[in-house]
CSV table of C-alpha atoms in Angstrom, one decimal:
chain,number,residue,atom,x,y,z
A,1,MET,CA,4.8,4.1,9.6
A,2,HIS,CA,4.2,5.2,6.4
A,3,LEU,CA,7.9,6.4,4.5
A,4,MET,CA,6.2,9.0,2.4
A,5,GLN,CA,3.2,10.2,4.6
A,6,ASN,CA,0.8,13.3,4.0
A,7,GLU,CA,1.5,13.2,0.2
A,8,SER,CA,0.5,10.5,-2.5
A,9,THR,CA,3.1,7.9,-4.4
A,10,LEU,CA,3.1,9.5,-7.4
A,11,SER,CA,2.6,13.9,-6.3
A,12,PHE,CA,5.6,12.3,-5.2
A,13,TRP,CA,7.5,11.3,-8.2
A,14,ILE,CA,6.7,13.2,-10.4
A,15,GLU,CA,6.8,16.4,-8.6
A,16,PRO,CA,9.1,18.9,-10.3
A,17,LYS,CA,13.0,18.8,-8.7
A,18,MET,CA,15.9,21.2,-9.9
A,19,ALA,CA,17.9,18.4,-10.5
A,20,THR,CA,17.4,16.8,-14.2
A,21,GLY,CA,20.5,14.8,-14.4
A,22,ARG,CA,20.9,11.2,-13.2
A,23,LYS,CA,23.1,10.9,-10.7
A,24,PRO,CA,27.1,9.3,-10.7
A,25,VAL,CA,27.4,6.7,-8.8
A,26,ASP,CA,29.8,4.7,-9.3
A,27,LYS,CA,30.5,1.6,-11.4
A,28,HIS,CA,31.6,-0.9,-9.0
A,29,VAL,CA,28.2,-0.8,-6.8
A,30,VAL,CA,28.9,-2.5,-3.2
A,31,PHE,CA,25.4,-4.6,-1.8
A,32,ASN,CA,25.7,-6.4,1.9
A,33,CYS,CA,23.9,-9.6,1.9
A,34,THR,CA,22.3,-9.6,5.6
A,35,ILE,CA,23.3,-13.0,6.8
A,36,CYS,CA,26.9,-12.9,6.1
A,37,LEU,CA,26.8,-9.6,6.2
A,38,GLN,CA,29.4,-9.5,3.6
A,39,GLN,CA,30.2,-7.7,-0.2
A,40,ILE,CA,27.3,-10.5,-1.6
A,41,VAL,CA,28.3,-13.0,-4.1
A,42,LYS,CA,26.2,-15.1,-6.7
A,43,PRO,CA,22.8,-13.4,-5.2
A,44,ARG,CA,20.1,-15.4,-5.4
A,45,SER,CA,16.1,-14.4,-4.9
A,46,LEU,CA,13.1,-16.1,-2.5
A,47,PRO,CA,10.0,-16.0,-3.2
A,48,CYS,CA,9.4,-12.9,-0.7
A,49,SER,CA,11.9,-11.1,-3.3
A,50,HIS,CA,15.3,-11.3,-0.5
A,51,THR,CA,18.1,-11.8,-2.1
A,52,PHE,CA,21.4,-13.6,-0.5
A,53,CYS,CA,24.5,-15.1,-1.4
A,54,GLU,CA,23.7,-18.3,-2.9
A,55,GLU,CA,26.3,-19.5,-0.1
A,56,CYS,CA,24.6,-17.8,2.2
A,57,LEU,CA,21.6,-19.2,1.4
A,58,GLN,CA,22.4,-22.4,1.8
A,59,HIS,CA,23.9,-22.4,4.8
A,60,PHE,CA,21.5,-21.2,6.0
A,61,ILE,CA,18.8,-24.1,4.4
A,62,SER,CA,20.9,-26.5,5.5
A,63,ARG,CA,20.6,-25.9,8.5
A,64,GLU,CA,17.2,-25.2,8.1
A,65,ALA,CA,17.0,-28.5,7.0
A,66,ILE,CA,18.7,-30.2,10.2
A,67,GLY,CA,16.0,-33.3,11.6
A,68,ARG,CA,13.7,-32.4,8.9
A,69,GLU,CA,11.3,-34.5,6.2
A,70,GLU,CA,12.8,-33.2,3.3
A,71,SER,CA,9.5,-34.2,1.1
A,72,SER,CA,7.8,-31.6,3.2
A,73,PHE,CA,10.5,-29.1,4.9
A,74,GLU,CA,9.9,-25.3,3.9
A,75,PHE,CA,12.0,-22.9,5.4
A,76,LYS,CA,11.0,-19.5,6.6
A,77,CYS,CA,13.2,-16.5,5.1
A,78,PRO,CA,15.6,-14.9,7.1
A,79,ILE,CA,14.5,-11.4,7.2
A,80,CYS,CA,10.8,-11.4,5.9
A,81,ARG,CA,9.3,-15.0,8.1
A,82,ARG,CA,7.5,-15.7,5.1
A,83,VAL,CA,7.5,-19.6,3.3
A,84,SER,CA,9.5,-20.5,0.6
A,85,GLY,CA,10.4,-24.3,-0.3
A,86,CYS,CA,11.6,-26.6,-3.3
A,87,PRO,CA,12.5,-23.9,-5.9
A,88,GLU,CA,11.9,-27.1,-8.5
A,89,GLN,CA,10.9,-30.5,-8.3
A,90,GLY,CA,13.5,-33.0,-7.9
A,91,VAL,CA,16.9,-31.2,-6.3
A,92,PRO,CA,17.8,-32.0,-3.8
A,93,VAL,CA,17.9,-29.8,-1.0
A,94,GLU,CA,21.7,-29.3,0.2
A,95,GLU,CA,21.1,-27.5,-4.0
A,96,TRP,CA,17.8,-25.4,-3.0
A,97,ALA,CA,19.7,-21.7,-3.4
A,98,LYS,CA,21.5,-22.4,-6.9
A,99,HIS,CA,18.1,-23.3,-8.4
A,100,PHE,CA,16.9,-20.1,-6.7
A,101,PRO,CA,16.3,-17.2,-9.3
A,102,ALA,CA,19.4,-15.0,-9.8
A,103,ASN,CA,18.7,-11.3,-9.0
A,104,LEU,CA,19.4,-9.8,-12.3
A,105,LEU,CA,19.4,-6.2,-10.5
A,106,LEU,CA,21.9,-7.0,-8.0
A,107,ASN,CA,24.1,-8.9,-10.7
A,108,SER,CA,23.9,-5.1,-13.4
A,109,LEU,CA,24.0,-3.0,-10.9
A,110,THR,CA,27.9,-5.4,-8.8
A,111,THR,CA,29.6,-6.1,-11.6
A,112,SER,CA,30.8,-3.5,-14.5
A,113,LEU,CA,30.2,-4.0,-18.0
A,114,GLU,CA,33.7,-5.1,-18.7
A,115,GLU,CA,33.1,-7.1,-16.9
A,116,GLN,CA,29.7,-8.7,-18.0
A,117,SER,CA,30.9,-8.5,-20.9
A,118,GLN,CA,33.6,-12.3,-19.6
A,119,ASP,CA,31.3,-13.5,-17.5
A,120,LYS,CA,28.2,-13.8,-19.8
A,121,LEU,CA,27.1,-17.2,-19.3
A,122,CYS,CA,24.1,-19.2,-20.0
A,123,ALA,CA,22.7,-20.4,-16.5
A,124,MET,CA,21.0,-23.1,-18.1
A,125,CYS,CA,24.7,-24.1,-19.2
A,126,VAL,CA,26.3,-23.4,-16.6
A,127,ARG,CA,24.3,-25.8,-14.4
A,128,ASP,CA,25.5,-28.4,-17.4
A,129,ASN,CA,28.9,-27.9,-16.6
A,130,LYS,CA,29.5,-25.9,-19.7
A,131,HIS,CA,30.3,-22.7,-20.9
A,132,VAL,CA,28.0,-21.3,-23.4
A,133,LYS,CA,27.9,-17.4,-23.5
A,134,ALA,CA,24.9,-15.8,-22.9
A,135,GLU,CA,22.3,-14.3,-25.5
A,136,TYR,CA,19.0,-13.7,-24.4
A,137,LEU,CA,17.3,-13.1,-21.6
A,138,CYS,CA,14.6,-14.8,-20.2
A,139,ASN,CA,12.0,-12.9,-17.6
A,140,ASP,CA,9.9,-15.6,-16.6
A,141,CYS,CA,13.3,-17.8,-15.6
A,142,ARG,CA,15.1,-13.6,-14.6
A,143,GLU,CA,18.1,-15.4,-16.2
A,144,LEU,CA,20.3,-15.6,-19.0
A,145,ILE,CA,20.3,-18.1,-21.2
A,146,CYS,CA,22.0,-18.8,-25.0
A,147,ALA,CA,20.7,-19.9,-28.6
A,148,ALA,CA,20.0,-23.5,-28.0
A,149,CYS,CA,18.6,-23.3,-24.7
A,150,LYS,CA,16.6,-21.1,-26.1
A,151,GLY,CA,14.9,-23.7,-28.5
A,152,ILE,CA,14.9,-25.8,-25.2
A,153,HIS,CA,11.8,-23.3,-24.2
A,154,LYS,CA,10.1,-23.0,-27.1
A,155,ILE,CA,9.2,-26.9,-27.6
A,156,ASN,CA,9.3,-26.9,-23.4
A,157,VAL,CA,5.6,-27.0,-22.4
A,158,ILE,CA,5.8,-26.1,-19.5
A,159,LEU,CA,8.4,-23.3,-20.6
A,160,GLN,CA,7.3,-22.4,-24.3
A,161,LYS,CA,5.1,-19.6,-22.2
A,162,HIS,CA,8.0,-17.5,-21.6
A,163,LYS,CA,9.0,-14.4,-22.2
A,164,ILE,CA,12.5,-13.9,-23.8
A,165,SER,CA,14.4,-10.8,-25.1
A,166,PRO,CA,17.6,-11.0,-26.6
A,167,ILE,CA,20.4,-8.9,-24.9
A,168,ASN,CA,21.5,-5.9,-26.9
A,169,MET,CA,23.5,-2.7,-24.6
A,170,LYS,CA,24.2,-0.8,-27.5
A,171,ASP,CA,20.6,0.0,-27.1
A,172,LEU,CA,20.9,1.2,-24.4
A,173,ASP,CA,21.6,5.0,-23.0
A,174,ASP,CA,26.1,5.1,-22.1
A,175,ASP,CA,24.4,5.7,-18.5
A,176,LEU,CA,22.6,2.4,-18.3
A,177,GLN,CA,23.8,-0.6,-17.7
A,178,PHE,CA,21.4,-3.5,-17.8
A,179,PRO,CA,18.1,-3.6,-19.7
A,180,ASP,CA,14.0,-3.4,-17.9
A,181,VAL,CA,14.1,-6.5,-15.9
A,182,ASP,CA,10.0,-7.2,-15.8
A,183,GLU,CA,9.7,-7.9,-11.6
A,184,PRO,CA,7.7,-10.8,-11.4
A,185,CYS,CA,4.8,-10.1,-9.0
A,186,HIS,CA,6.0,-11.9,-5.3
A,187,ILE,CA,2.5,-13.1,-4.5
A,188,HIS,CA,1.6,-14.9,-8.0
A,189,GLN,CA,4.2,-17.1,-9.4
A,190,GLY,CA,4.5,-17.0,-13.1
A,191,LYS,CA,3.2,-13.3,-13.0
A,192,PHE,CA,4.8,-9.9,-13.6
A,193,VAL,CA,3.9,-6.6,-12.0
A,194,GLU,CA,2.2,-4.6,-15.0
A,195,VAL,CA,-0.6,-2.2,-12.8
A,196,PHE,CA,-0.3,1.0,-10.1
A,197,CYS,CA,-2.5,0.9,-7.9
A,198,LEU,CA,-2.7,4.5,-7.3
A,199,ASP,CA,-5.8,4.2,-4.8
A,200,HIS,CA,-3.2,1.3,-2.0
A,201,ASP,CA,0.4,3.1,-4.3
A,202,THR,CA,0.3,-1.0,-4.6
A,203,LEU,CA,2.5,-2.4,-7.9
A,204,CYS,CA,0.2,-5.3,-9.1
A,205,CYS,CA,0.3,-7.7,-11.8
A,206,SER,CA,-2.6,-8.9,-13.7
A,207,ILE,CA,-4.4,-11.2,-11.3
A,208,CYS,CA,-3.8,-8.5,-8.3
A,209,PHE,CA,-5.6,-6.3,-10.4
A,210,ALA,CA,-8.9,-8.8,-11.0
A,211,THR,CA,-8.5,-9.8,-7.7
A,212,LYS,CA,-8.3,-7.3,-5.1
A,213,HIS,CA,-8.0,-4.1,-7.5
A,214,ARG,CA,-10.8,-4.8,-10.1
A,215,HIS,CA,-13.0,-1.4,-8.1
A,216,CYS,CA,-10.8,1.5,-6.9
A,217,GLU,CA,-10.8,3.8,-9.1
A,218,ARG,CA,-7.1,5.1,-10.2
A,219,VAL,CA,-5.8,2.1,-11.9
A,220,GLU,CA,-2.4,3.3,-15.0
A,221,ALA,CA,0.1,0.6,-16.5
A,222,LEU,CA,3.3,1.0,-15.3
A,223,ASP,CA,3.9,2.7,-18.7
A,224,GLU,CA,2.0,5.5,-18.6
A,225,ILE,CA,2.4,6.2,-15.0
A,226,VAL,CA,6.8,6.5,-15.4
A,227,LYS,CA,5.7,9.0,-17.9
A,228,GLY,CA,5.3,11.8,-15.9
A,229,ILE,CA,8.4,11.3,-13.4
A,230,GLU,CA,10.9,12.9,-13.9
A,231,LYS,CA,14.1,11.1,-12.3
A,232,SER,CA,15.3,13.5,-9.8
A,233,ASN,CA,13.5,12.8,-7.7
A,234,VAL,CA,14.0,9.3,-7.1
A,235,GLU,CA,16.8,11.8,-3.9
A,236,ARG,CA,13.7,12.6,-1.9
A,237,ASN,CA,13.4,8.5,-1.4
A,238,ILE,CA,17.0,8.0,-0.7
A,239,GLY,CA,16.8,11.1,1.9
A,240,VAL,CA,14.0,9.1,3.5
A,241,LEU,CA,15.9,6.4,3.6
A,242,SER,CA,18.7,8.3,4.9
A,243,LYS,CA,16.9,9.8,7.6
A,244,LEU,CA,15.3,5.8,9.0
A,245,ALA,CA,19.0,4.5,8.7
A,246,GLN,CA,19.9,7.6,11.5
A,247,VAL,CA,16.5,5.9,13.1
A,248,ALA,CA,17.3,2.6,13.3
A,249,ASN,CA,20.9,2.9,14.0
A,250,LYS,CA,19.9,5.3,17.3
A,251,ILE,CA,17.6,2.4,18.4
A,252,VAL,CA,20.9,0.0,17.8
A,253,GLU,CA,22.8,2.3,20.3
A,254,ASN,CA,20.0,3.5,23.2
A,255,LYS,CA,19.5,-0.6,22.7
A,256,GLU,CA,22.7,-2.0,23.9
A,257,ARG,CA,23.3,1.0,26.6
A,258,THR,CA,20.7,-0.4,27.9
A,259,ILE,CA,22.5,-4.4,27.9
A,260,ARG,CA,25.5,-2.5,29.1
A,261,GLU,CA,23.5,-0.6,31.8
A,262,SER,CA,21.8,-3.9,33.4
A,263,ASN,CA,25.2,-5.6,32.9
A,264,ALA,CA,26.2,-3.1,35.7
A,265,ARG,CA,23.3,-3.1,37.7
A,266,LYS,CA,23.4,-6.7,37.8
A,267,GLU,CA,27.1,-6.3,38.9
A,268,THR,CA,26.5,-3.8,41.0
A,269,ILE,CA,23.0,-6.2,42.6
A,270,LEU,CA,25.6,-9.0,43.6
A,271,SER,CA,28.0,-8.0,44.9
A,272,ASN,CA,25.7,-6.1,47.7
A,273,VAL,CA,24.1,-9.3,48.1
A,274,SER,CA,27.9,-10.8,48.7
A,275,ASN,CA,29.0,-8.9,51.0
A,276,GLU,CA,25.7,-9.5,52.8
A,277,ILE,CA,26.1,-12.8,52.8
A,278,GLU,CA,29.7,-13.1,53.9
A,279,ASN,CA,28.8,-11.6,57.2
A,280,LEU,CA,25.7,-15.1,57.7
A,281,LYS,CA,27.7,-17.4,57.1
A,282,THR,CA,26.4,-20.7,56.3
A,283,LYS,CA,22.9,-20.3,56.2
A,284,LEU,CA,23.1,-17.4,53.9
A,285,ASP,CA,25.9,-18.5,51.7
A,286,GLU,CA,22.5,-21.2,50.8
A,287,CYS,CA,20.6,-18.0,50.0
A,288,GLN,CA,22.9,-15.8,47.8
A,289,GLN,CA,23.4,-19.8,45.6
A,290,GLN,CA,19.3,-19.6,45.0
A,291,PHE,CA,19.3,-16.0,44.8
A,292,GLU,CA,22.9,-15.9,42.3
A,293,LYS,CA,20.9,-18.8,40.0
A,294,ASN,CA,18.0,-17.5,40.1
A,295,PHE,CA,18.4,-13.4,39.1
A,296,LEU,CA,21.0,-15.3,37.0
A,297,LYS,CA,18.6,-16.4,35.3
A,298,LEU,CA,16.6,-13.4,34.8
A,299,HIS,CA,18.9,-11.9,33.2
A,300,GLU,CA,19.5,-13.3,31.0
A,301,GLU,CA,16.5,-13.6,29.9
A,302,ASN,CA,16.0,-9.8,29.9
A,303,GLU,CA,18.9,-9.9,28.0
A,304,GLU,CA,18.6,-12.3,25.6
A,305,ARG,CA,15.7,-10.9,24.0
A,306,GLN,CA,17.2,-6.7,24.0
A,307,LYS,CA,20.0,-8.8,22.4
A,308,GLU,CA,17.1,-10.7,20.1
A,309,CYS,CA,15.6,-6.9,19.4
A,310,VAL,CA,18.7,-5.4,18.6
A,311,LEU,CA,20.2,-7.8,16.1
A,312,ASP,CA,16.2,-7.1,14.5
A,313,LEU,CA,17.4,-4.0,14.5
A,314,LYS,CA,20.8,-3.9,12.8
A,315,HIS,CA,19.5,-6.1,9.8
A,316,PHE,CA,17.2,-3.2,9.8
A,317,LEU,CA,19.8,-1.7,9.3
A,318,LEU,CA,21.3,-3.2,7.1
A,319,THR,CA,18.2,-3.8,4.7
A,320,ILE,CA,17.8,0.5,4.7
A,321,ARG,CA,21.2,0.5,3.5
A,322,ASN,CA,21.6,-1.8,0.6
A,323,GLY,CA,18.0,-0.2,0.1
A,324,GLU,CA,19.5,3.5,-0.3
A,325,SER,CA,23.1,2.4,-1.8
A,326,LEU,CA,20.3,0.5,-4.9
A,327,LEU,CA,17.5,3.2,-5.3
A,328,SER,CA,21.0,5.3,-5.7
A,329,ALA,CA,22.6,2.9,-8.3
A,330,VAL,CA,19.7,1.9,-9.9
A,331,GLN,CA,18.5,6.1,-10.7
A,332,GLY,CA,21.9,6.5,-12.6
A,333,LYS,CA,22.3,4.0,-14.8
A,334,GLY,CA,18.3,2.3,-14.7
A,335,SER,CA,15.3,3.2,-16.4
A,336,THR,CA,12.6,5.5,-15.4
A,337,LYS,CA,10.3,2.4,-14.9
A,338,GLN,CA,13.2,0.3,-12.7
A,339,THR,CA,13.5,3.1,-11.1
A,340,PHE,CA,9.6,3.7,-10.1
A,341,ILE,CA,9.2,-0.7,-9.6
A,342,THR,CA,12.5,-0.4,-7.6
A,343,ALA,CA,12.0,2.6,-4.9
A,344,MET,CA,8.5,0.9,-4.6
A,345,LYS,CA,9.3,-2.2,-4.1
A,346,ILE,CA,12.0,-0.8,-1.4
A,347,THR,CA,9.3,1.6,0.6
A,348,THR,CA,6.3,-0.8,0.3
A,349,ASP,CA,9.2,-3.9,2.0
A,350,LEU,CA,10.7,-1.4,4.6
A,351,GLU,CA,7.7,-0.5,5.4
A,352,GLU,CA,6.4,-4.3,6.2
A,353,GLN,CA,9.0,-4.7,8.4
A,354,PHE,CA,9.5,-1.3,10.5
A,355,GLN,CA,6.0,-2.4,11.2
A,356,GLN,CA,6.4,-6.2,12.1
A,357,HIS,CA,9.3,-5.1,14.3
A,358,LYS,CA,7.0,-2.5,16.2
A,359,ALA,CA,4.5,-5.5,16.4
A,360,ASN,CA,7.0,-7.1,18.2
A,361,TYR,CA,8.9,-4.8,20.2
A,362,LEU,CA,6.8,-1.8,20.6
A,363,GLU,CA,5.9,-2.5,24.2
A,364,ASP,CA,9.5,-4.7,25.3
A,365,GLU,CA,10.0,-1.3,27.0
A,366,GLU,CA,13.1,-1.0,29.0
A,367,VAL,CA,13.2,-1.8,32.0
A,368,GLN,CA,16.0,-1.4,35.8
A,369,TYR,CA,16.8,-4.1,38.2
A,370,GLU,CA,15.5,-3.3,41.5
A,371,HIS,CA,16.9,-4.6,45.4
A,372,ASP,CA,17.0,-3.8,48.0
A,373,HIS,CA,20.2,-5.5,50.2
A,374,THR,CA,19.7,-3.3,54.0
A,375,ILE,CA,16.9,-6.1,54.8
A,376,ILE,CA,18.7,-9.0,53.1
A,377,LEU,CA,19.6,-10.2,56.8
A,378,LYS,CA,15.5,-9.1,58.2
A,379,GLN,CA,14.3,-11.1,54.7
A,380,LEU,CA,16.9,-14.8,56.0
A,381,TYR,CA,14.7,-14.2,59.7
A,382,GLU,CA,11.5,-13.5,57.9
A,383,GLN,CA,10.9,-15.3,54.2
A,384,ASP,CA,14.6,-17.7,55.5
A,385,LYS,CA,15.0,-16.0,51.7
A,386,ILE,CA,16.6,-13.3,50.3
A,387,GLU,CA,13.8,-12.2,47.3
A,388,ASP,CA,14.4,-11.6,43.9
A,389,VAL,CA,16.0,-8.9,41.8
A,390,ASN,CA,12.7,-7.1,41.0
A,391,MET,CA,12.4,-5.8,37.5
A,392,ARG,CA,10.6,-2.6,36.9
A,393,LYS,CA,9.8,-0.1,34.0
A,394,PRO,CA,11.1,3.8,34.3
A,395,TYR,CA,8.9,5.9,35.2
A,396,PRO,CA,7.6,8.6,32.8
A,397,ALA,CA,8.9,11.8,32.3
A,398,LYS,CA,7.4,15.1,32.8
A,399,SER,CA,7.3,16.9,30.3
A,400,ALA,CA,8.2,20.4,30.2
A,401,LYS,CA,5.4,23.2,30.7
């Protein structure tokens, strides 16, 4: 499902709207981690851009690493299943999480200005058990650093090409509480998005452009694109996310209802079978045990599939709500460029997740249990067993004429 059907992305953004001011937002914005489902703490981003609590991510990595060879160990993102490996050479697996880049955008949105001024420490020094005030932002490392660590960047061959900018909150608008953060390309490590392909509605780095979009007719620099964008138009994207959340929530409710109905039907069938078997004594007892074993196995498999679908949908719903909150917050506190990039990331990511979910569960239609307990005696004499419960798909509803 495309979130913006029948209209180009650029026209969606630059179409004039009635409101022109920023939507007010809370001073402290709350985003939830999709692992623990609680407020995110110390957000760390994987190469696929999905973000989790540092502690939750480390627990997840450590659990996945059990019984695996550390030298070749890789793990899949809990959300998109994209494979990630060791963030820095030589780092033990039990410390991987804190070496993935901090999500500066989320940190800026979830921390008030007053808190930022008290907790703006150099990330490199913190890892060395030192507390030094940060003065610069390394866009490549996506971390705040001090003057001394800036010097280390200059003399280190690997780090000297990193883009470093000073932190200067006074240069920002009153409503903007963080500077623009260069958005890394999730495909090419070390590269940042610089252009936008209107032909494919895609954010591109220089390598993306050179390898996949150099023949596209409509490719514009981000700085040019955002000149025609009204900040308030992000509300339309927020509205789309809100509607999508409603749809996802409805699907979750339907799946949960199916599980309840399946359980109720299971109890009814087991009760009917049990009553008949009581009248058939020993032979019926033996058949009952075999019947229950087969049926409960069938039900457990069906219920597990339904619960897995519900869990994935809940994660998808939470991702949608996080995207909605993030986009609302960025609209109120971020620059036009940052807002545009964030919106494109959210919509693209949600569309990919939706397509993945559709591919996994579209054909997983709701089924109903079916069993005729009134012919058990006949089955025993003819087949020496009780027929297993059948699962059938409900008949499609007749269309109204």
